[in-house]
Every structure is written in C-alpha cells, then in structure tokens.
Tab-separated table of C-alpha atoms and ligand atoms in Angstrom:
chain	number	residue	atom	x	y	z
A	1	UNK	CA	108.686	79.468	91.508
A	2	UNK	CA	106.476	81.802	93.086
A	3	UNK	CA	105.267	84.773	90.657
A	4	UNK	CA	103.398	87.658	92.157
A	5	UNK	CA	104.676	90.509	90.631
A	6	UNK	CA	102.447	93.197	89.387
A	7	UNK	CA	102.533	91.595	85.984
A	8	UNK	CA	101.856	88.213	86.602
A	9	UNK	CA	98.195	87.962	86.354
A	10	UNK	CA	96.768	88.155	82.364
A	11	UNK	CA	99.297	84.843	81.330
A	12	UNK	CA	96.979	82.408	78.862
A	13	UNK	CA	94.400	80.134	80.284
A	14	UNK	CA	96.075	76.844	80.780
A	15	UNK	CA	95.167	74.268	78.018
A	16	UNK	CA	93.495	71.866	80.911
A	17	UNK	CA	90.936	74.090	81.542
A	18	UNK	CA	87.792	74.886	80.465
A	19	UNK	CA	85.649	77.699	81.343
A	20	UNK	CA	87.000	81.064	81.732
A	21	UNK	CA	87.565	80.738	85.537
A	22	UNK	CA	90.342	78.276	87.295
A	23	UNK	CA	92.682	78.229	90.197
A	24	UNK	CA	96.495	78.947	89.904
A	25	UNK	CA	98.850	78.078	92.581
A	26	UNK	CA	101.070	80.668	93.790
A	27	UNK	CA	104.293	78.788	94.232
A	28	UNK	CA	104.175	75.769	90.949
A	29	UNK	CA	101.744	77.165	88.766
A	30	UNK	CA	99.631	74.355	88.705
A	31	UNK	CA	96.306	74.786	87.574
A	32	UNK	CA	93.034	73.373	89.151
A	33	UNK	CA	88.986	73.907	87.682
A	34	UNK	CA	87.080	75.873	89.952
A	35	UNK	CA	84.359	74.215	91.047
A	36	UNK	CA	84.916	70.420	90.487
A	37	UNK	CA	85.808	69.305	93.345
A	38	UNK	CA	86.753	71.146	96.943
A	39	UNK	CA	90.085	72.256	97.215
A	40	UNK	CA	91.903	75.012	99.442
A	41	UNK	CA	95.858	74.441	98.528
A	42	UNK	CA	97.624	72.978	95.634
A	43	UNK	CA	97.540	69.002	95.652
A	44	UNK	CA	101.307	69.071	94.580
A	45	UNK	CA	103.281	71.759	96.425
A	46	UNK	CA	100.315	72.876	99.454
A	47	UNK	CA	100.786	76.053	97.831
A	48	UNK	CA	97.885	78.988	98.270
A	49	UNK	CA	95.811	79.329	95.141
A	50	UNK	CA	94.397	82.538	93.261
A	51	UNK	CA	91.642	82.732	91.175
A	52	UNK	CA	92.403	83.332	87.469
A	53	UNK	CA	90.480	84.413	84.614
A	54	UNK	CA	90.498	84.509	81.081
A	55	UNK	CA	88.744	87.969	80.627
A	56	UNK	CA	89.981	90.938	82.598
A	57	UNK	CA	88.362	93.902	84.219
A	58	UNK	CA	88.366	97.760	82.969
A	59	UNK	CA	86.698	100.279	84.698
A	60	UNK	CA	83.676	100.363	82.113
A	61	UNK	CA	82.387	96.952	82.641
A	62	UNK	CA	81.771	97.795	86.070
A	63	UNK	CA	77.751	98.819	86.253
A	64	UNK	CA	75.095	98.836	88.849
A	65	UNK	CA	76.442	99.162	93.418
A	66	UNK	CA	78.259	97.526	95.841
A	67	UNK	CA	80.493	93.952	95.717
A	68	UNK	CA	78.178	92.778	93.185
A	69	UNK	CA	79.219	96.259	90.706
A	70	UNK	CA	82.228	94.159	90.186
A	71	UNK	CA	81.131	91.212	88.890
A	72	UNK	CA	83.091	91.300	85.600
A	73	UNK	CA	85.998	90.750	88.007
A	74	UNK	CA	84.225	87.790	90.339
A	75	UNK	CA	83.600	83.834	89.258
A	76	UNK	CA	80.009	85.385	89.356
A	77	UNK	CA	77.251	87.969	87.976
A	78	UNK	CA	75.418	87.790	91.799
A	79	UNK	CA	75.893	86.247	94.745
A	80	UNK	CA	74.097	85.680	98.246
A	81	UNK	CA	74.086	89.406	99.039
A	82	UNK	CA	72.553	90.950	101.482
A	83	UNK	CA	73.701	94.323	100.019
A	84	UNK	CA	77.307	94.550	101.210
A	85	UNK	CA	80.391	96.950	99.758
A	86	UNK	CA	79.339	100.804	98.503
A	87	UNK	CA	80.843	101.735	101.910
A	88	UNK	CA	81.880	105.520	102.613
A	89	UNK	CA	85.266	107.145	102.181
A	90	UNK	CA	85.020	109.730	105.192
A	91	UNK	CA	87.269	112.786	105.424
A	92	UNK	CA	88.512	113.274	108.656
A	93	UNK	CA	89.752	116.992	108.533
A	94	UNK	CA	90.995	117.224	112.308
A	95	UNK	CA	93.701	113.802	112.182
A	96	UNK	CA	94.775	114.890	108.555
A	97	UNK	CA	95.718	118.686	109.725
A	98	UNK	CA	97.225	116.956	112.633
A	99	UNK	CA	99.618	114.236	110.436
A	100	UNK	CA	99.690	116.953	108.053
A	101	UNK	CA	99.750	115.116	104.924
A	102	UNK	CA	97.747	116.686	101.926
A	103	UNK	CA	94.635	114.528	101.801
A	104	UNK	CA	93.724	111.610	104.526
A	105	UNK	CA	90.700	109.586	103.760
A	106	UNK	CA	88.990	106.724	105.813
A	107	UNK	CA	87.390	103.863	104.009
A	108	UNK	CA	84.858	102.235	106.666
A	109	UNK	CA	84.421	99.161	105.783
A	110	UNK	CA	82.234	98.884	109.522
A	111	UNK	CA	79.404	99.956	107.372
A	112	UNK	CA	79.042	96.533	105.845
A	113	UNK	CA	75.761	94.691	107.021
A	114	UNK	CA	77.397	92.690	109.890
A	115	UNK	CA	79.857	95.811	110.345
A	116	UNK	CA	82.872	94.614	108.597
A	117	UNK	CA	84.761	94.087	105.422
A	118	UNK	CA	84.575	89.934	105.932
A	119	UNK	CA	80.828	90.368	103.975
A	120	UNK	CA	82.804	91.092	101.145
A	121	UNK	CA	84.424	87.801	101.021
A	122	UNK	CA	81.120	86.273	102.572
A	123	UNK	CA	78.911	87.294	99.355
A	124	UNK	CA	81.549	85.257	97.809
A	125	UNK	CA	82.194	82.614	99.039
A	126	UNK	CA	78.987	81.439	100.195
A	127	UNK	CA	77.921	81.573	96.551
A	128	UNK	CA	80.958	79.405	95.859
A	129	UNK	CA	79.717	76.574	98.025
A	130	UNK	CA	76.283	76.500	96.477
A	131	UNK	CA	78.210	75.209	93.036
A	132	UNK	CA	80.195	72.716	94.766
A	133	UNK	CA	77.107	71.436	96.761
A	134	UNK	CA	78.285	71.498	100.256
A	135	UNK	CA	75.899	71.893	103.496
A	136	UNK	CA	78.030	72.836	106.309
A	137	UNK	CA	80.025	75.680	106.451
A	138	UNK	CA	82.981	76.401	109.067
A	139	UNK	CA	85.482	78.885	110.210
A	140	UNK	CA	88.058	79.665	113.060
A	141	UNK	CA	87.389	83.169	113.896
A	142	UNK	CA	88.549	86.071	116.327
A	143	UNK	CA	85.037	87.375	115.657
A	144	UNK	CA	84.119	89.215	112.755
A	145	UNK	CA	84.179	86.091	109.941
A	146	UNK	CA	82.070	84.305	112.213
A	147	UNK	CA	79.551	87.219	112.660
A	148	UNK	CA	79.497	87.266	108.675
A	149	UNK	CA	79.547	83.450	107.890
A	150	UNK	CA	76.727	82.872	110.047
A	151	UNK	CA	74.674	85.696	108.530
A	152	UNK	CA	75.382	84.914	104.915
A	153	UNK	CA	76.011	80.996	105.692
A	154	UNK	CA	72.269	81.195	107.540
A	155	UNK	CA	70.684	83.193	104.510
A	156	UNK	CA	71.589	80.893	101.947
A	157	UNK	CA	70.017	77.937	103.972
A	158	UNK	CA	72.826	76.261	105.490
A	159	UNK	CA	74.499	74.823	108.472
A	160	UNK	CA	77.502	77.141	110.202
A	161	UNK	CA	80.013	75.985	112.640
A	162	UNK	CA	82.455	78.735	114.121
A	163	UNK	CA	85.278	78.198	116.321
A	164	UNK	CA	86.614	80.791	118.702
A	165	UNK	CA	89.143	80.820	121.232
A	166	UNK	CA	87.636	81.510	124.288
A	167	UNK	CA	87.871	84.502	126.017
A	168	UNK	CA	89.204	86.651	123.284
A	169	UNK	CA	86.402	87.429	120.815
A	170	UNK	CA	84.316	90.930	121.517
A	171	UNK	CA	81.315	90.630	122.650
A	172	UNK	CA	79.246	92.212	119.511
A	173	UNK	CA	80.351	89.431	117.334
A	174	UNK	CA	79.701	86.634	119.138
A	175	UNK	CA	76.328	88.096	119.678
A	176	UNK	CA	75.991	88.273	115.936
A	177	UNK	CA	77.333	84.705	115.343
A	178	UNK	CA	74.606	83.253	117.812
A	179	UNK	CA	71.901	85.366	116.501
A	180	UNK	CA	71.890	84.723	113.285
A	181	UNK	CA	71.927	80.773	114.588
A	182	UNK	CA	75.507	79.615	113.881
A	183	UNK	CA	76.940	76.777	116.445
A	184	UNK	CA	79.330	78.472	118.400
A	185	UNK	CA	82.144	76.286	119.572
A	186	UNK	CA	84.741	78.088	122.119
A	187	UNK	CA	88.224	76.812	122.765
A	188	UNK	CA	90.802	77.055	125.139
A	189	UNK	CA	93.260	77.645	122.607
A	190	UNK	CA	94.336	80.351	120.435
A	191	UNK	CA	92.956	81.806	116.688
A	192	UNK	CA	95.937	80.150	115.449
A	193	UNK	CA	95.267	77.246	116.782
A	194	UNK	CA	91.335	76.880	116.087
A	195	UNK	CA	92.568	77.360	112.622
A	196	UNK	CA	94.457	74.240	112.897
A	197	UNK	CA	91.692	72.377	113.996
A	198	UNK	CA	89.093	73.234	111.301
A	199	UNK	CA	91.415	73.039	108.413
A	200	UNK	CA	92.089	69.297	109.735
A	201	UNK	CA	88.152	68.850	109.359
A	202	UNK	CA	87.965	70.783	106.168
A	203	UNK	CA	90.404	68.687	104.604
A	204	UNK	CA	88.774	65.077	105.939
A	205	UNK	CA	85.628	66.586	104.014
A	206	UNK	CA	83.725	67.579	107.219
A	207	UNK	CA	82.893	71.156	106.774
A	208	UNK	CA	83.887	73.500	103.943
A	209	UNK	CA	86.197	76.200	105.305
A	210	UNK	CA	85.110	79.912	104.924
A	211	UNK	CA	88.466	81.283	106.111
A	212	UNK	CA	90.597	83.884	104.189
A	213	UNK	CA	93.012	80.845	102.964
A	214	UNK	CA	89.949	80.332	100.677
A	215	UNK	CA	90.895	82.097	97.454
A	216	UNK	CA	87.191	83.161	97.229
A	217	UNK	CA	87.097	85.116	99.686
A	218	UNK	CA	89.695	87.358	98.382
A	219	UNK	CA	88.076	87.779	95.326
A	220	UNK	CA	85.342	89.436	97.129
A	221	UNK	CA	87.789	91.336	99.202
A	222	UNK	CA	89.446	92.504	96.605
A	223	UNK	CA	86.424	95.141	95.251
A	224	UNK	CA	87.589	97.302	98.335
A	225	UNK	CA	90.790	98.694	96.369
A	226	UNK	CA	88.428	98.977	93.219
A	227	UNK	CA	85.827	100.932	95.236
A	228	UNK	CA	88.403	103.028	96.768
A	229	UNK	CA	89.852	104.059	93.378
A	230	UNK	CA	86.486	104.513	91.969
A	231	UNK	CA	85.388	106.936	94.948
A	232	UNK	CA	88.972	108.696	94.937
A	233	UNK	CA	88.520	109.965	91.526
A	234	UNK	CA	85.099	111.099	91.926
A	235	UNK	CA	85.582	112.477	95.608
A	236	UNK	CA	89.472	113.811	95.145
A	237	UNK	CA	90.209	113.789	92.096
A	238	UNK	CA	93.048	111.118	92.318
A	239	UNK	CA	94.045	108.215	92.688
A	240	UNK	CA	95.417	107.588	96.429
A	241	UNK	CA	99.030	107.445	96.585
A	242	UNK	CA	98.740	104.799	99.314
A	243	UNK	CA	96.786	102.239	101.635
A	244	UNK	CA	96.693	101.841	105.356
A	245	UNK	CA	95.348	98.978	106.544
A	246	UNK	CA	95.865	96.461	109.875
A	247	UNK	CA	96.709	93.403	109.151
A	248	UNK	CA	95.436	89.441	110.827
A	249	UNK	CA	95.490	87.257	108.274
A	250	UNK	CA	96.872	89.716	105.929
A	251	UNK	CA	93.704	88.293	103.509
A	252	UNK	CA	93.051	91.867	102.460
A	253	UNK	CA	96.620	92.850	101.919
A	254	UNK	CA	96.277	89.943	99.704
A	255	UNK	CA	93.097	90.656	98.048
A	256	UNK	CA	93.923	94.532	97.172
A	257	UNK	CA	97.290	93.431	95.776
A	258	UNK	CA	95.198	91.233	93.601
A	259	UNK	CA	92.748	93.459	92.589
A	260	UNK	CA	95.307	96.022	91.276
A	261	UNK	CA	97.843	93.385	89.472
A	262	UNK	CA	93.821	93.157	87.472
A	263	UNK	CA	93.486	96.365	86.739
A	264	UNK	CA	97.492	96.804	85.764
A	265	UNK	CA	96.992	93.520	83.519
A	266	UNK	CA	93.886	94.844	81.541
A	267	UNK	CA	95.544	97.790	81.048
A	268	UNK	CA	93.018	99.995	83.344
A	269	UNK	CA	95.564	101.028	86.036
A	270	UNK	CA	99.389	101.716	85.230
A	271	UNK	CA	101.874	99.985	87.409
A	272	UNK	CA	102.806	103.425	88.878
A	273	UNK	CA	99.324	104.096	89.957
A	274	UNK	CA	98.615	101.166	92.177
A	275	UNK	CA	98.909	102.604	95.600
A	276	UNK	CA	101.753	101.515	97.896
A	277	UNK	CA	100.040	99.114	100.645
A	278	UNK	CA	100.907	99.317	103.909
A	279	UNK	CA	100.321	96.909	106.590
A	280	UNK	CA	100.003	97.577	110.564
A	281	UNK	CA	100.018	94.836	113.072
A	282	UNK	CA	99.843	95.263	116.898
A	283	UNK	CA	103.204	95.097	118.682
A	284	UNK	CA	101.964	91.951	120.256
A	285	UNK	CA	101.400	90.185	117.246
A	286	UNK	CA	103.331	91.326	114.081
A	287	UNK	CA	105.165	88.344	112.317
A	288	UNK	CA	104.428	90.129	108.958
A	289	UNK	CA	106.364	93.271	110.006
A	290	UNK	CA	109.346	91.522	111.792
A	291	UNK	CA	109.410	89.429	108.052
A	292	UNK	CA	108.998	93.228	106.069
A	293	UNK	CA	111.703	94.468	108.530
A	294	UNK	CA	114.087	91.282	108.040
A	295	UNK	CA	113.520	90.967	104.587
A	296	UNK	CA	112.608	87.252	104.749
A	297	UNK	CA	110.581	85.269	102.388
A	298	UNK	CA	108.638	83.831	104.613
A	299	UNK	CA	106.493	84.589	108.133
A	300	UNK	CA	107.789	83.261	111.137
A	301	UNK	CA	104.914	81.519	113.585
A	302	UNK	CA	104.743	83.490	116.777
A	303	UNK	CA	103.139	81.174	119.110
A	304	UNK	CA	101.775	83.536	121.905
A	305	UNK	CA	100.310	86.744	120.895
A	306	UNK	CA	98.329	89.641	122.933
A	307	UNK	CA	96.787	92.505	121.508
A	308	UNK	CA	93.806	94.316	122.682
A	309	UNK	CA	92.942	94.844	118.707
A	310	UNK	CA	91.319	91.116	119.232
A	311	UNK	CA	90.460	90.933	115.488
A	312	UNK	CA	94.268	91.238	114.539
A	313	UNK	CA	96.019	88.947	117.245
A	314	UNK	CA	96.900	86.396	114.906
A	315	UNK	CA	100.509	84.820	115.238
A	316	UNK	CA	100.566	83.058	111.938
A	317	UNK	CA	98.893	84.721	109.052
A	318	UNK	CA	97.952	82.061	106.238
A	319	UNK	CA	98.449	84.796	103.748
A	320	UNK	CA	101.493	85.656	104.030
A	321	UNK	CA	102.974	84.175	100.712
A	322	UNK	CA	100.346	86.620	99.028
A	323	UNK	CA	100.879	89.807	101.549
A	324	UNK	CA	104.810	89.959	101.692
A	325	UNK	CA	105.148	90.830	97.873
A	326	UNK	CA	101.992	92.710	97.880
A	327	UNK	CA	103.851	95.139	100.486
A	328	UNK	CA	107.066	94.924	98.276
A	329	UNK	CA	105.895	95.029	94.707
A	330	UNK	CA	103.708	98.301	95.522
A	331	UNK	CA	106.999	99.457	97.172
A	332	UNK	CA	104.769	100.110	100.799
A	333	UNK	CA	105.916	98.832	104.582
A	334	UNK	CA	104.961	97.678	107.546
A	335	UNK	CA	105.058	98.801	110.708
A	336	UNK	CA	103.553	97.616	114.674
A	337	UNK	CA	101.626	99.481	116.719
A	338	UNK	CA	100.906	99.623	120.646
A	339	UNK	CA	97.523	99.183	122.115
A	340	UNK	CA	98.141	102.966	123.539
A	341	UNK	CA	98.391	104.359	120.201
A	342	UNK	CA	95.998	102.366	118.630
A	343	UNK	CA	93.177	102.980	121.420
A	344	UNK	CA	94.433	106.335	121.414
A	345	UNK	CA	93.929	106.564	117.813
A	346	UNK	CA	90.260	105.051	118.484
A	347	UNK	CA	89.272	108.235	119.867
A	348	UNK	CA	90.608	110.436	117.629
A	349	UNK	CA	88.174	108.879	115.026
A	350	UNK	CA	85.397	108.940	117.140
A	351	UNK	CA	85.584	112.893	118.047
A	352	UNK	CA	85.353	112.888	114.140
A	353	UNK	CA	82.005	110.737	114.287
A	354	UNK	CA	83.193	107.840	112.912
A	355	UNK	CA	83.232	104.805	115.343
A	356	UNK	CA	85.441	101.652	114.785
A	357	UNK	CA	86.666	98.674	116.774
A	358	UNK	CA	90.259	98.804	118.006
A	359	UNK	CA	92.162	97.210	115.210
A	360	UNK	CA	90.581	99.121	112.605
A	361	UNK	CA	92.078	102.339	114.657
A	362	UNK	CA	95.542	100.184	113.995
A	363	UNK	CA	95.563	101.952	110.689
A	364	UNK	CA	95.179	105.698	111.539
A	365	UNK	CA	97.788	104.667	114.692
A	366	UNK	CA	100.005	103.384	111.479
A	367	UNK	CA	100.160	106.334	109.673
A	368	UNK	CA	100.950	108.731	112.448
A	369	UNK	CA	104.108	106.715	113.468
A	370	UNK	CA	105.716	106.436	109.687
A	371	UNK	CA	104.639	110.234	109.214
A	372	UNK	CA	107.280	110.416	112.341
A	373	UNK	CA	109.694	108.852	111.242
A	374	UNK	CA	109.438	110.553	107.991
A	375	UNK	CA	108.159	107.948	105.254
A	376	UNK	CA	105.068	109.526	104.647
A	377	UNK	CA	105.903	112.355	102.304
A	378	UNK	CA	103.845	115.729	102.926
A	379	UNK	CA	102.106	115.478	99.169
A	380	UNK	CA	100.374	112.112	99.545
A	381	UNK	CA	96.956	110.977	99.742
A	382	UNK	CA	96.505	108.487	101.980
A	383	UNK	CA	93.411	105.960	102.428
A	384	UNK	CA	93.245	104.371	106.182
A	385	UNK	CA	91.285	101.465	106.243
A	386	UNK	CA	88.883	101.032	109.129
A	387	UNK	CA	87.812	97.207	109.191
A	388	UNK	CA	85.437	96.916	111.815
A	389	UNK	CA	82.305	99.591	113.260
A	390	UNK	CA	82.562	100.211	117.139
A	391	UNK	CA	79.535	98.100	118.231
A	392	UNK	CA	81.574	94.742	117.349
A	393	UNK	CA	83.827	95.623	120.844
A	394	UNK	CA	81.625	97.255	123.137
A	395	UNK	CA	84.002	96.330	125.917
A	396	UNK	CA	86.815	98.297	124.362
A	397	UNK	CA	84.164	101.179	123.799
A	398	UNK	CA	82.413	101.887	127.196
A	399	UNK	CA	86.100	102.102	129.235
A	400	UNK	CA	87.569	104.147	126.455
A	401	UNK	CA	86.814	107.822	128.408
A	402	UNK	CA	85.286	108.418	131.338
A	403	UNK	CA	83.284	105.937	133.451
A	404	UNK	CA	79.162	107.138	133.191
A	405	UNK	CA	78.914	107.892	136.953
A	406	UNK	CA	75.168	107.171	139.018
A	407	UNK	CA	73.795	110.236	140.907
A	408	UNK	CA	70.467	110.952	142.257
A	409	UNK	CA	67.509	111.258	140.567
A	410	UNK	CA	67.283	115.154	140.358
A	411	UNK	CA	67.562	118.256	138.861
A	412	UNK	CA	70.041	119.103	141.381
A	413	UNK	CA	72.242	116.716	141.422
A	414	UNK	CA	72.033	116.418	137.373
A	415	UNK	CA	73.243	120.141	137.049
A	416	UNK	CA	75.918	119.752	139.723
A	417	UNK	CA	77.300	116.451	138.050
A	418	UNK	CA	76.811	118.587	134.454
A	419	UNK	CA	78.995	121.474	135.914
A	420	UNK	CA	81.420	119.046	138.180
A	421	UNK	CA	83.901	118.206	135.085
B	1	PLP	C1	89.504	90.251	109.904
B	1	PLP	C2	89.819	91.582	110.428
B	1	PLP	C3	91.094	92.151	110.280
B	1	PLP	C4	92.242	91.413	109.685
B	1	PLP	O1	92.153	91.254	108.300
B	1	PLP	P1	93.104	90.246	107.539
B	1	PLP	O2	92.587	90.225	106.163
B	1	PLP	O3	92.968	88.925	108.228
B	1	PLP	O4	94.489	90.767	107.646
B	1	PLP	C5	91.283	93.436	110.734
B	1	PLP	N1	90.298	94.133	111.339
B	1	PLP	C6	89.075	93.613	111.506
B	1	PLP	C7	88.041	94.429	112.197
B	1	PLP	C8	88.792	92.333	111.056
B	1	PLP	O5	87.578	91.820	111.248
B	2	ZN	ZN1	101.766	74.163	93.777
C-alpha cells in the first residue's frame, strides 16, 4: 500500500541494502540499490520510486550555497554544477496590497543558469548517470528540461537527445537546447506523447531518461522548499504558511512534499510547520485539479490539452501518485487558471521588475482566485513560485502590451509618437 504521509520517510534501511542510499517504491515498498543497475519504476508493481536514506537532514548540516548547500540531503557531496539554486525570494509590495494577504513572496526560480528550476534536478541527475556509466542522455520536453539537460548533459561530456512536440515549445528554449549542442528531435505529437516514446527507448536501454519520473531529479528539486524556509526565516521571520506553485508534471509538488516529510522525520520541521502546497494548472490542462476536486486517487489522462503556459500543458502528469497526497497531507488545493488571468498576472509581475514566462505567472494568477473565493486567510504568508525567467517565451513577451510602432527617423516624429499615448 502506498505510504506518503508526512511520517513515512525515516523507517529503517531495508536489510538488502547496503550503503546509506537506496530506492523505495511508493506503492509495495520494495527496495532497489541506487546505482547498480538503471531503473526508473519498481520491477514488481511499475510503481514510482523515492530516494531513501539512512541519515537525515537538520538545518545545521547544511553549509556552504546553492543546490549543492544541501548535500547532506542528496545521494551526493557535489555534482555537475554550474552554480544553480541560491535564487531570490522577491517581495512584490504592489500584488500583495492588492490580494491583501499579510506577506506575499516570489521565489524565482528563472534565475537558475538556463532560467529555470529544472537545473536543480539537472545538477542531479546528471551526476547520477556518471555512477551508472551511461553516455546518452534523453528527455521529452515542453522546453525548459531540454534547455537544462543539454547544458548540464553537454558539460559533463555527454550525448543529449530531446524530444519536443512541434510547434509548442517557446522559442528561448529551444534556442538553448540547440546551443548548447543537444539533438533536437520535433514531433507531431503531444508532450504526453513524446514522453511515451522516450520512456519506450529508456526502458530497451537506449538512452537514460532525464525526465521528472526520475527520482533524482526530485531530489535536486526538492532544495527549493529548503531554500525557501531557510530565506523565510532570515528575510520574514517565519516560516511561510503556504506554497504556490503551477503544476506540469507536478515533479516539484512532488519534490517539496519530499523535502519537508525530511525535515519533519529528522525532527527539524514540525508537521504543523510544513507549508500547505498548492498546485495551479491551466484550465486547459488540469487533470491534477479535476482529481483534488473529485477526490480521486488517481489522475485521469486528458488526451488533448491547450494552454498558452506551454511549459504546463501536460495532460498526464507522471507524478501524480507523489503530488495528490503532497496537496492533501499539507492540507493545500488546487485550483485552474485561464490564460487571461495568468497573462494578466504576467504583467503584474513585470511592473514589479520581475520577468517570468507564462506558467510561472500561473502561480500569482492562483492565489488571487482562492483569495476570492475566500481560502486564503488574511494572516498568511504566502510563497508564489515563479518557474521560468521571461526570455524562455519571447513570443508570449513582445505581444503582451503594446505593439513597438516604426516612425520616422526624427526628432519630430519621436516627440510626437512620445506624446501620442
Ligand atoms: C517544468 C516547468 C513547470 C512544471 O513543473 P512540474 O514539476 O512538471 O509540475 C512549470 N513551469 C515551468 C517554467 C517549467 O519549466
Ligand atoms: Zn512496487
């Protein structure tokens, strides 16, 4: 039976293992060494796995910046790094006066080297591959894992296939992808379905698969919801009551669930301090919320999805045995979103300076609507998560106000266009 409540991390190593690191599947329990042999799901049940370990983190073994701060928490001391977490925790004084909650903070996790939190993972789990040996890394992307696989994949010396559907990655990241020399293979099929495809390779030995169903990757992930309780003491003085973030995969949903059941299992963190997460999907493409709202087990497949938040228009989210009681245990919700309020939302962050790609705006859009309808109580302190930086979707960006108009080239005409509104 599946056990992912906020206790169930910090049970005794099983007696088949050896080191202090193995793999636990979610659903049977079964435990699997780490780095053996490749595996993504359990061999009996297809389960997802979670990494486990025998020693866990309090806030004093965590020393030195960024992903790599956490180590005492990570299969690792270092990893390939190319210097990625330590990201900023913005106020944003205008939207929180506006929602009027007490305190609003925005994590922006677009200040990662390739401008989003998938470095995180990438640090990761491109360090994992170099124990198990492999050479060719894959993933099916809608833009931003394959902008970070190829950067990481490329700086550790190896071979990186990405497949996107065509059409429906922003610009930015494919740029990224083919700059920093990964093979770029576009499909005419959806995320969902180029997900299909290279877990069918992954698990005929092909490729090893850098996608968030890799448990890796989470752990990685996961040193968001430390950093963000780390900052909120320093900055506020608290601990934030709860999370915002939009949701794809739900990987991250996953990953700061984990991170907290840690903390709660070493004793660091009392149950009633991890903060309630709560996920935000686009109204075109929000199985996790209509499973939230239903109360099911388990995430229906939606088959055709449309979002202009590209990075989020995911119709089946692998994660979703890990995300649904992360939402539930930490007593949070989920909600969907338009593309109006979340572009809308956009530009409310950028008049405050800080620039992000439409589904990171899902989060702020989030928040407004359940401070509407009255679940967001006036005391809290919230923490929006803003996944990706504004330069990923440049697309999205330029047609967001105004069109730049072309007038002569003159003084004239410059101060008539200036004064013209
Ligand atoms: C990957 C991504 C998401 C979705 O994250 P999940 O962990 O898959 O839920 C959201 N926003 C951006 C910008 C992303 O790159
Ligand atoms: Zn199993």
């Amino acid at each position: 039976m599946a056990d992912l409540t906020i206790e169930s991390i910090g049970k005794k190593k099983p007696s088949s293992i050896k080191g202090d690191v193995w793999l636990t599947c979610i659903e049977c329990g079964e435990a699997y060494p780490p780095f053996d042999f490749v595996i993504y799901r359990c061999q009996k049940c297809r389960g997802l796995l979670e990494v486990r370990y025998a020693n866990l983190p309090k806030f004093e073994d965590f020393s030195g910046r960024g992903v790599w701060r956490y180590s005492a928490s990570l299969p690792f001391e270092k990893g390939v790094s190319i210097k990625e977490g330590d990201t900023p925790l913005y106020t944003v004084p205008r939207i929180e006066t506006e929602i009027g909650i007490d305190t609003l903070r925005v994590k922006h996790e677009g200040m990662n080297p390739t401008g989003s939190f998938k470095d995180r993972g990438m640090t990761v789990g491109v360090r994992v591959v170099q124990e198990l040996g492999v050479e060719r890394l894959a993933c099916a992307s809608t833009g931003n894992t394959s902008a970070s696989l190829a950067a990481y994949g490329s700086r550790a010396g190896l071979e990186v296939i990405v497949l996107l559907p065509a059409g429906k990655v922003a610009m930015g990241k494919v740029a990224q992808a083919s700059l920093h020399g990964a093979k770029i293979l576009q499909l005419d099929g959806n995320f969902d379905e180029c997900l299909d495809i290279v877990t069918k390779l992954a698990n005929e030995g092909e490729v090893y698969l850098l996608n968030s169903v890799n448990p890796f990757r989470l752990e990685g992930q996961k040193t968001i919801g430390f950093e963000i309780l780390e900052q909120s003491l320093e900055e506020v003085g608290r601990y934030p009551d709860r999370i915002v973030l939009p949701v794809g995969n739900a990987g991250n949903t996953a990953a700061l669930y984990k991170g907290f059941r840690e903390l709660v299992a070493s004793g660091a963190l009392k149950v009633e301090e991890v903060p309630k997460i709560t996920a935000i999907q686009a109204e075109g493409a929000s199985p996790v919320v209509e499973a939230i709202k239903s109360g099911k087990g388990q995430v229906e497949r939606w088959s055709d999805v449309e979002t202009k938040a590209t990075a989020i228009r995911i119709g089946n989210p692998v994660n979703a045995p890990k995300a649904l009681p992360a939402i539930r245990e930490t007593k949070g919700t989920a909600i969907s979103v338009s593309d109006e309020e979340i572009l809308a939302a956009q530009c409310e962050l950028a008049e405050e300076g800080i620039g992000v790609e439409p589904a990171s705006a899902a989060s702020i859009a989030g928040l407004k609507k359940l401070r509407s309808q009255g679940v967001i109580e006036d005391g809290e302190y919230v923490v929006c998560l803003a996944t990706g930086v504004l330069l990923k979707d440049p697309d999205a960006a330029s047609f967001a106000r105004d069109a730049p108009r072309e007038i002569p080239a003159s003084v004239e005409a410059v101060m008539q266009a200036i004064l013209n509104s």
